[in-house]
PDB file of N, CA and C in Angstrom:
ATOM      1  N   GLY D1083       0.795  -1.182   0.000  1.00 63.00           N
ATOM      2  CA  GLY D1083       0.000   0.000   0.000  1.00 63.00           C
ATOM      3  C   GLY D1083       0.847   1.259   0.000  1.00 63.00           C
ATOM      4  N   ALA D1084       0.154   2.343  -0.025  1.00 79.00           N
ATOM      5  CA  ALA D1084       0.799   3.651  -0.076  1.00 79.00           C
ATOM      6  C   ALA D1084       0.911   4.281   1.305  1.00 79.00           C
ATOM      7  N   CYS D1085       0.966   3.466   2.346  1.00 86.00           N
ATOM      8  CA  CYS D1085       1.096   3.959   3.715  1.00 86.00           C
ATOM      9  C   CYS D1085       2.355   3.393   4.345  1.00 86.00           C
ATOM     10  N   ARG D1086       2.899   4.126   5.291  1.00 91.00           N
ATOM     11  CA  ARG D1086       4.096   3.691   6.016  1.00 91.00           C
ATOM     12  C   ARG D1086       3.878   3.916   7.508  1.00 91.00           C
ATOM     13  N   LEU D1087       4.676   3.229   8.310  1.00 90.00           N
ATOM     14  CA  LEU D1087       4.639   3.447   9.751  1.00 90.00           C
ATOM     15  C   LEU D1087       5.089   4.867  10.060  1.00 90.00           C
ATOM     16  N   PRO D1088       4.637   5.424  11.165  1.00 91.00           N
ATOM     17  CA  PRO D1088       5.089   6.774  11.534  1.00 91.00           C
ATOM     18  C   PRO D1088       6.605   6.813  11.727  1.00 91.00           C
ATOM     19  N   ALA D1089       7.210   7.954  11.418  1.00 93.00           N
ATOM     20  CA  ALA D1089       8.635   8.135  11.671  1.00 93.00           C
ATOM     21  C   ALA D1089       8.874   8.229  13.176  1.00 93.00           C
ATOM     22  N   SER D1090       7.963   8.885  13.881  1.00 93.00           N
ATOM     23  CA  SER D1090       8.061   9.003  15.333  1.00 93.00           C
ATOM     24  C   SER D1090       6.707   9.418  15.897  1.00 93.00           C
ATOM     25  N   TRP D1091       6.588   9.329  17.202  1.00 95.00           N
ATOM     26  CA  TRP D1091       5.377   9.751  17.882  1.00 95.00           C
ATOM     27  C   TRP D1091       5.696  10.074  19.325  1.00 95.00           C
ATOM     28  N   LYS D1092       4.777  10.798  19.981  1.00 96.00           N
ATOM     29  CA  LYS D1092       4.904  11.055  21.406  1.00 96.00           C
ATOM     30  C   LYS D1092       3.521  11.171  22.020  1.00 96.00           C
ATOM     31  N   LEU D1093       3.458  10.927  23.300  1.00 96.00           N
ATOM     32  CA  LEU D1093       2.200  10.906  24.032  1.00 96.00           C
ATOM     33  C   LEU D1093       2.096  12.144  24.905  1.00 96.00           C
ATOM     34  N   LEU D1094       0.943  12.816  24.826  1.00 97.00           N
ATOM     35  CA  LEU D1094       0.712  14.032  25.599  1.00 97.00           C
ATOM     36  C   LEU D1094      -0.559  13.893  26.432  1.00 97.00           C
ATOM     37  N   TYR D1095      -0.643  14.691  27.484  1.00 98.00           N
ATOM     38  CA  TYR D1095      -1.859  14.746  28.293  1.00 98.00           C
ATOM     39  C   TYR D1095      -2.234  16.206  28.532  1.00 98.00           C
ATOM     40  N   ARG D1096      -3.525  16.438  28.811  1.00 98.00           N
ATOM     41  CA  ARG D1096      -4.003  17.797  29.021  1.00 98.00           C
ATOM     42  C   ARG D1096      -3.788  18.187  30.481  1.00 98.00           C
ATOM     43  N   LYS D1097      -3.104  19.314  30.682  1.00 97.00           N
ATOM     44  CA  LYS D1097      -2.844  19.845  32.021  1.00 97.00           C
ATOM     45  C   LYS D1097      -3.082  21.354  31.970  1.00 97.00           C
ATOM     46  N   ASP D1098      -4.052  21.811  32.744  1.00 95.00           N
ATOM     47  CA  ASP D1098      -4.378  23.239  32.775  1.00 95.00           C
ATOM     48  C   ASP D1098      -4.640  23.799  31.376  1.00 95.00           C
ATOM     49  N   ASP D1099      -5.431  23.081  30.590  1.00 95.00           N
ATOM     50  CA  ASP D1099      -5.811  23.477  29.224  1.00 95.00           C
ATOM     51  C   ASP D1099      -4.637  23.562  28.251  1.00 95.00           C
ATOM     52  N   LYS D1100      -3.528  22.908  28.567  1.00 97.00           N
ATOM     53  CA  LYS D1100      -2.382  22.832  27.658  1.00 97.00           C
ATOM     54  C   LYS D1100      -1.999  21.375  27.472  1.00 97.00           C
ATOM     55  N   TRP D1101      -1.444  21.044  26.307  1.00 98.00           N
ATOM     56  CA  TRP D1101      -0.973  19.697  26.037  1.00 98.00           C
ATOM     57  C   TRP D1101       0.501  19.600  26.416  1.00 98.00           C
ATOM     58  N   VAL D1102       0.817  18.626  27.286  1.00 97.00           N
ATOM     59  CA  VAL D1102       2.146  18.453  27.838  1.00 97.00           C
ATOM     60  C   VAL D1102       2.592  17.017  27.595  1.00 97.00           C
ATOM     61  N   GLU D1103       3.847  16.820  27.172  1.00 97.00           N
ATOM     62  CA  GLU D1103       4.347  15.461  26.963  1.00 97.00           C
ATOM     63  C   GLU D1103       4.474  14.752  28.310  1.00 97.00           C
ATOM     64  N   VAL D1104       4.148  13.461  28.339  1.00 97.00           N
ATOM     65  CA  VAL D1104       4.285  12.679  29.562  1.00 97.00           C
ATOM     66  C   VAL D1104       5.741  12.675  30.001  1.00 97.00           C
ATOM     67  N   ALA D1105       5.958  12.532  31.311  1.00 97.00           N
ATOM     68  CA  ALA D1105       7.314  12.554  31.865  1.00 97.00           C
ATOM     69  C   ALA D1105       7.933  11.158  31.851  1.00 97.00           C
ATOM     70  N   ASP D1106       9.184  11.094  31.501  1.00 97.00           N
ATOM     71  CA  ASP D1106       9.984   9.866  31.543  1.00 97.00           C
ATOM     72  C   ASP D1106       9.398   8.701  30.748  1.00 97.00           C
ATOM     73  N   PRO D1107       9.022   8.908  29.483  1.00 96.00           N
ATOM     74  CA  PRO D1107       8.531   7.769  28.705  1.00 96.00           C
ATOM     75  C   PRO D1107       9.644   6.736  28.526  1.00 96.00           C
ATOM     76  N   SER D1108       9.270   5.462  28.538  1.00 96.00           N
ATOM     77  CA  SER D1108      10.260   4.394  28.408  1.00 96.00           C
ATOM     78  C   SER D1108      10.700   4.182  26.965  1.00 96.00           C
ATOM     79  N   GLY D1109      10.099   4.892  26.044  1.00 93.00           N
ATOM     80  CA  GLY D1109      10.445   4.774  24.633  1.00 93.00           C
ATOM     81  C   GLY D1109       9.196   4.867  23.783  1.00 93.00           C
ATOM     82  N   TYR D1110       9.383   5.178  22.523  1.00 94.00           N
ATOM     83  CA  TYR D1110       8.265   5.283  21.571  1.00 94.00           C
ATOM     84  C   TYR D1110       8.591   4.430  20.350  1.00 94.00           C
ATOM     85  N   GLY D1111       8.318   3.141  20.448  1.00 92.00           N
ATOM     86  CA  GLY D1111       8.593   2.234  19.335  1.00 92.00           C
ATOM     87  C   GLY D1111       7.660   2.469  18.162  1.00 92.00           C
ATOM     88  N   SER D1112       8.078   2.032  16.993  1.00 90.00           N
ATOM     89  CA  SER D1112       7.255   2.128  15.782  1.00 90.00           C
ATOM     90  C   SER D1112       7.343   0.837  14.983  1.00 90.00           C
ATOM     91  N   GLU D1113       7.092  -0.270  15.641  1.00 91.00           N
ATOM     92  CA  GLU D1113       7.092  -1.565  14.968  1.00 91.00           C
ATOM     93  C   GLU D1113       5.696  -1.854  14.431  1.00 91.00           C
ATOM     94  N   GLY D1114       5.627  -2.523  13.297  1.00 87.00           N
ATOM     95  CA  GLY D1114       4.344  -2.822  12.680  1.00 87.00           C
ATOM     96  C   GLY D1114       3.658  -4.040  13.279  1.00 87.00           C
ATOM     97  N   ASP D1115       2.333  -4.093  13.118  1.00 88.00           N
ATOM     98  CA  ASP D1115       1.506  -5.241  13.499  1.00 88.00           C
ATOM     99  C   ASP D1115       1.615  -5.619  14.968  1.00 88.00           C
ATOM    100  N   GLN D1116       1.744  -4.643  15.843  1.00 89.00           N
ATOM    101  CA  GLN D1116       1.776  -4.893  17.279  1.00 89.00           C
ATOM    102  C   GLN D1116       1.516  -3.586  18.028  1.00 89.00           C
ATOM    103  N   TYR D1117       1.178  -3.709  19.301  1.00 90.00           N
ATOM    104  CA  TYR D1117       1.135  -2.521  20.156  1.00 90.00           C
ATOM    105  C   TYR D1117       2.566  -2.154  20.511  1.00 90.00           C
ATOM    106  N   ASN D1118       2.892  -0.889  20.444  1.00 91.00           N
ATOM    107  CA  ASN D1118       4.203  -0.388  20.841  1.00 91.00           C
ATOM    108  C   ASN D1118       4.006   0.315  22.180  1.00 91.00           C
ATOM    109  N   ALA D1119       4.327  -0.387  23.257  1.00 92.00           N
ATOM    110  CA  ALA D1119       4.038   0.094  24.613  1.00 92.00           C
ATOM    111  C   ALA D1119       5.086   1.090  25.094  1.00 92.00           C
ATOM    112  N   THR D1120       4.642   2.004  25.922  1.00 94.00           N
ATOM    113  CA  THR D1120       5.532   2.899  26.638  1.00 94.00           C
ATOM    114  C   THR D1120       4.998   3.060  28.054  1.00 94.00           C
ATOM    115  N   GLN D1121       5.889   3.236  28.989  1.00 96.00           N
ATOM    116  CA  GLN D1121       5.510   3.509  30.368  1.00 96.00           C
ATOM    117  C   GLN D1121       6.011   4.902  30.717  1.00 96.00           C
ATOM    118  N   PHE D1122       5.300   5.568  31.607  1.00 96.00           N
ATOM    119  CA  PHE D1122       5.647   6.938  31.973  1.00 96.00           C
ATOM    120  C   PHE D1122       5.131   7.207  33.376  1.00 96.00           C
ATOM    121  N   ARG D1123       5.570   8.325  33.955  1.00 96.00           N
ATOM    122  CA  ARG D1123       5.077   8.710  35.282  1.00 96.00           C
ATOM    123  C   ARG D1123       3.571   8.914  35.233  1.00 96.00           C
ATOM    124  N   PRO D1124       2.837   8.391  36.222  1.00 96.00           N
ATOM    125  CA  PRO D1124       1.373   8.537  36.230  1.00 96.00           C
ATOM    126  C   PRO D1124       0.944  10.008  36.205  1.00 96.00           C
ATOM    127  N   VAL D1125      -0.196  10.257  35.564  1.00 96.00           N
ATOM    128  CA  VAL D1125      -0.766  11.601  35.474  1.00 96.00           C
ATOM    129  C   VAL D1125      -2.249  11.548  35.811  1.00 96.00           C
ATOM    130  N   MET D1126      -2.778  12.672  36.254  1.00 95.00           N
ATOM    131  CA  MET D1126      -4.220  12.849  36.423  1.00 95.00           C
ATOM    132  C   MET D1126      -4.642  13.801  35.318  1.00 95.00           C
ATOM    133  N   THR D1127      -5.579  13.359  34.459  1.00 96.00           N
ATOM    134  CA  THR D1127      -5.966  14.173  33.318  1.00 96.00           C
ATOM    135  C   THR D1127      -7.354  13.795  32.839  1.00 96.00           C
ATOM    136  N   ASP D1128      -7.931  14.662  32.027  1.00 95.00           N
ATOM    137  CA  ASP D1128      -9.206  14.341  31.393  1.00 95.00           C
ATOM    138  C   ASP D1128      -9.033  14.134  29.891  1.00 95.00           C
ATOM    139  N   GLY D1129      -7.766  14.095  29.411  1.00 96.00           N
ATOM    140  CA  GLY D1129      -7.547  13.861  27.992  1.00 96.00           C
ATOM    141  C   GLY D1129      -6.111  13.501  27.668  1.00 96.00           C
ATOM    142  N   MET D1130      -5.963  12.630  26.689  1.00 96.00           N
ATOM    143  CA  MET D1130      -4.638  12.249  26.198  1.00 96.00           C
ATOM    144  C   MET D1130      -4.668  12.297  24.681  1.00 96.00           C
ATOM    145  N   ARG D1131      -3.502  12.508  24.080  1.00 96.00           N
ATOM    146  CA  ARG D1131      -3.422  12.474  22.624  1.00 96.00           C
ATOM    147  C   ARG D1131      -2.041  12.020  22.195  1.00 96.00           C
ATOM    148  N   ILE D1132      -1.978  11.584  20.960  1.00 95.00           N
ATOM    149  CA  ILE D1132      -0.719  11.165  20.349  1.00 95.00           C
ATOM    150  C   ILE D1132      -0.373  12.177  19.267  1.00 95.00           C
ATOM    151  N   GLU D1133       0.860  12.644  19.246  1.00 95.00           N
ATOM    152  CA  GLU D1133       1.361  13.457  18.137  1.00 95.00           C
ATOM    153  C   GLU D1133       2.257  12.563  17.300  1.00 95.00           C
ATOM    154  N   ILE D1134       1.970  12.523  16.013  1.00 94.00           N
ATOM    155  CA  ILE D1134       2.678  11.625  15.097  1.00 94.00           C
ATOM    156  C   ILE D1134       3.433  12.431  14.057  1.00 94.00           C
ATOM    157  N   GLN D1135       4.675  12.063  13.835  1.00 94.00           N
ATOM    158  CA  GLN D1135       5.470  12.618  12.737  1.00 94.00           C
ATOM    159  C   GLN D1135       5.481  11.564  11.637  1.00 94.00           C
ATOM    160  N   LEU D1136       4.879  11.880  10.506  1.00 93.00           N
ATOM    161  CA  LEU D1136       4.837  10.933   9.392  1.00 93.00           C
ATOM    162  C   LEU D1136       6.159  10.921   8.644  1.00 93.00           C
ATOM    163  N   GLN D1137       6.409   9.825   7.944  1.00 92.00           N
ATOM    164  CA  GLN D1137       7.573   9.767   7.077  1.00 92.00           C
ATOM    165  C   GLN D1137       7.362  10.725   5.913  1.00 92.00           C
ATOM    166  N   GLU D1138       8.409  11.383   5.517  1.00 92.00           N
ATOM    167  CA  GLU D1138       8.312  12.367   4.446  1.00 92.00           C
ATOM    168  C   GLU D1138       7.757  11.743   3.167  1.00 92.00           C
ATOM    169  N   LYS D1139       6.770  12.386   2.588  1.00 90.00           N
ATOM    170  CA  LYS D1139       6.126  12.014   1.324  1.00 90.00           C
ATOM    171  C   LYS D1139       5.292  10.734   1.407  1.00 90.00           C
ATOM    172  N   TRP D1140       4.915  10.309   2.634  1.00 92.00           N
ATOM    173  CA  TRP D1140       4.096   9.107   2.789  1.00 92.00           C
ATOM    174  C   TRP D1140       2.905   9.389   3.698  1.00 92.00           C
ATOM    175  N   ALA D1141       1.795   8.744   3.406  1.00 91.00           N
ATOM    176  CA  ALA D1141       0.651   8.745   4.310  1.00 91.00           C
ATOM    177  C   ALA D1141       0.926   7.715   5.400  1.00 91.00           C
ATOM    178  N   GLY D1142       0.282   7.869   6.528  1.00 87.00           N
ATOM    179  CA  GLY D1142       0.475   6.906   7.606  1.00 87.00           C
ATOM    180  C   GLY D1142      -0.422   7.234   8.780  1.00 87.00           C
ATOM    181  N   GLY D1143      -0.299   6.450   9.801  1.00 78.00           N
ATOM    182  CA  GLY D1143      -1.090   6.722  10.995  1.00 78.00           C
ATOM    183  C   GLY D1143      -1.059   5.561  11.957  1.00 78.00           C
ATOM    184  N   VAL D1144      -1.967   5.616  12.909  1.00 84.00           N
ATOM    185  CA  VAL D1144      -2.079   4.599  13.951  1.00 84.00           C
ATOM    186  C   VAL D1144      -3.438   3.935  13.794  1.00 84.00           C
ATOM    187  N   HIS D1145      -3.439   2.618  13.748  1.00 83.00           N
ATOM    188  CA  HIS D1145      -4.679   1.874  13.568  1.00 83.00           C
ATOM    189  C   HIS D1145      -5.513   1.880  14.851  1.00 83.00           C
ATOM    190  N   GLU D1146      -4.857   1.702  15.986  1.00 88.00           N
ATOM    191  CA  GLU D1146      -5.572   1.633  17.264  1.00 88.00           C
ATOM    192  C   GLU D1146      -4.597   1.958  18.382  1.00 88.00           C
ATOM    193  N   TRP D1147      -5.115   2.560  19.461  1.00 89.00           N
ATOM    194  CA  TRP D1147      -4.282   2.767  20.644  1.00 89.00           C
ATOM    195  C   TRP D1147      -5.127   2.669  21.882  1.00 89.00           C
ATOM    196  N   ARG D1148      -4.480   2.359  22.999  1.00 89.00           N
ATOM    197  CA  ARG D1148      -5.209   2.211  24.260  1.00 89.00           C
ATOM    198  C   ARG D1148      -4.332   2.676  25.416  1.00 89.00           C
ATOM    199  N   VAL D1149      -5.005   3.095  26.475  1.00 86.00           N
ATOM    200  CA  VAL D1149      -4.336   3.543  27.696  1.00 86.00           C
ATOM    201  C   VAL D1149      -4.830   2.654  28.830  1.00 86.00           C
ATOM    202  N   GLN D1150      -3.913   2.143  29.611  1.00 83.00           N
ATOM    203  CA  GLN D1150      -4.302   1.271  30.732  1.00 83.00           C
ATOM    204  C   GLN D1150      -3.895   1.893  32.030  1.00 83.00           C
TER     205      GLN D1150
END
C-alpha cells in the first residue's frame, strides 16, 4: 500500500488546558503489526493524545491505541 509506519510519535496529556508530553517515557517504538508500549510517570488528566510525525512524502497513521 501507499502507507508507512510513523517516523516518530509522542504521548501528551491535558494539564491546565495545555498539552504536555508525559514525563519519563520508556520509549516510543514504531514496529508494525503490534502494540508499541511505553511507560511513563502517572498523570491525572481528562484527555490524552498522540502526536505523530509521518515519514516524508508518505501517508500513515495509527490503527488503534489504548491507555491502561
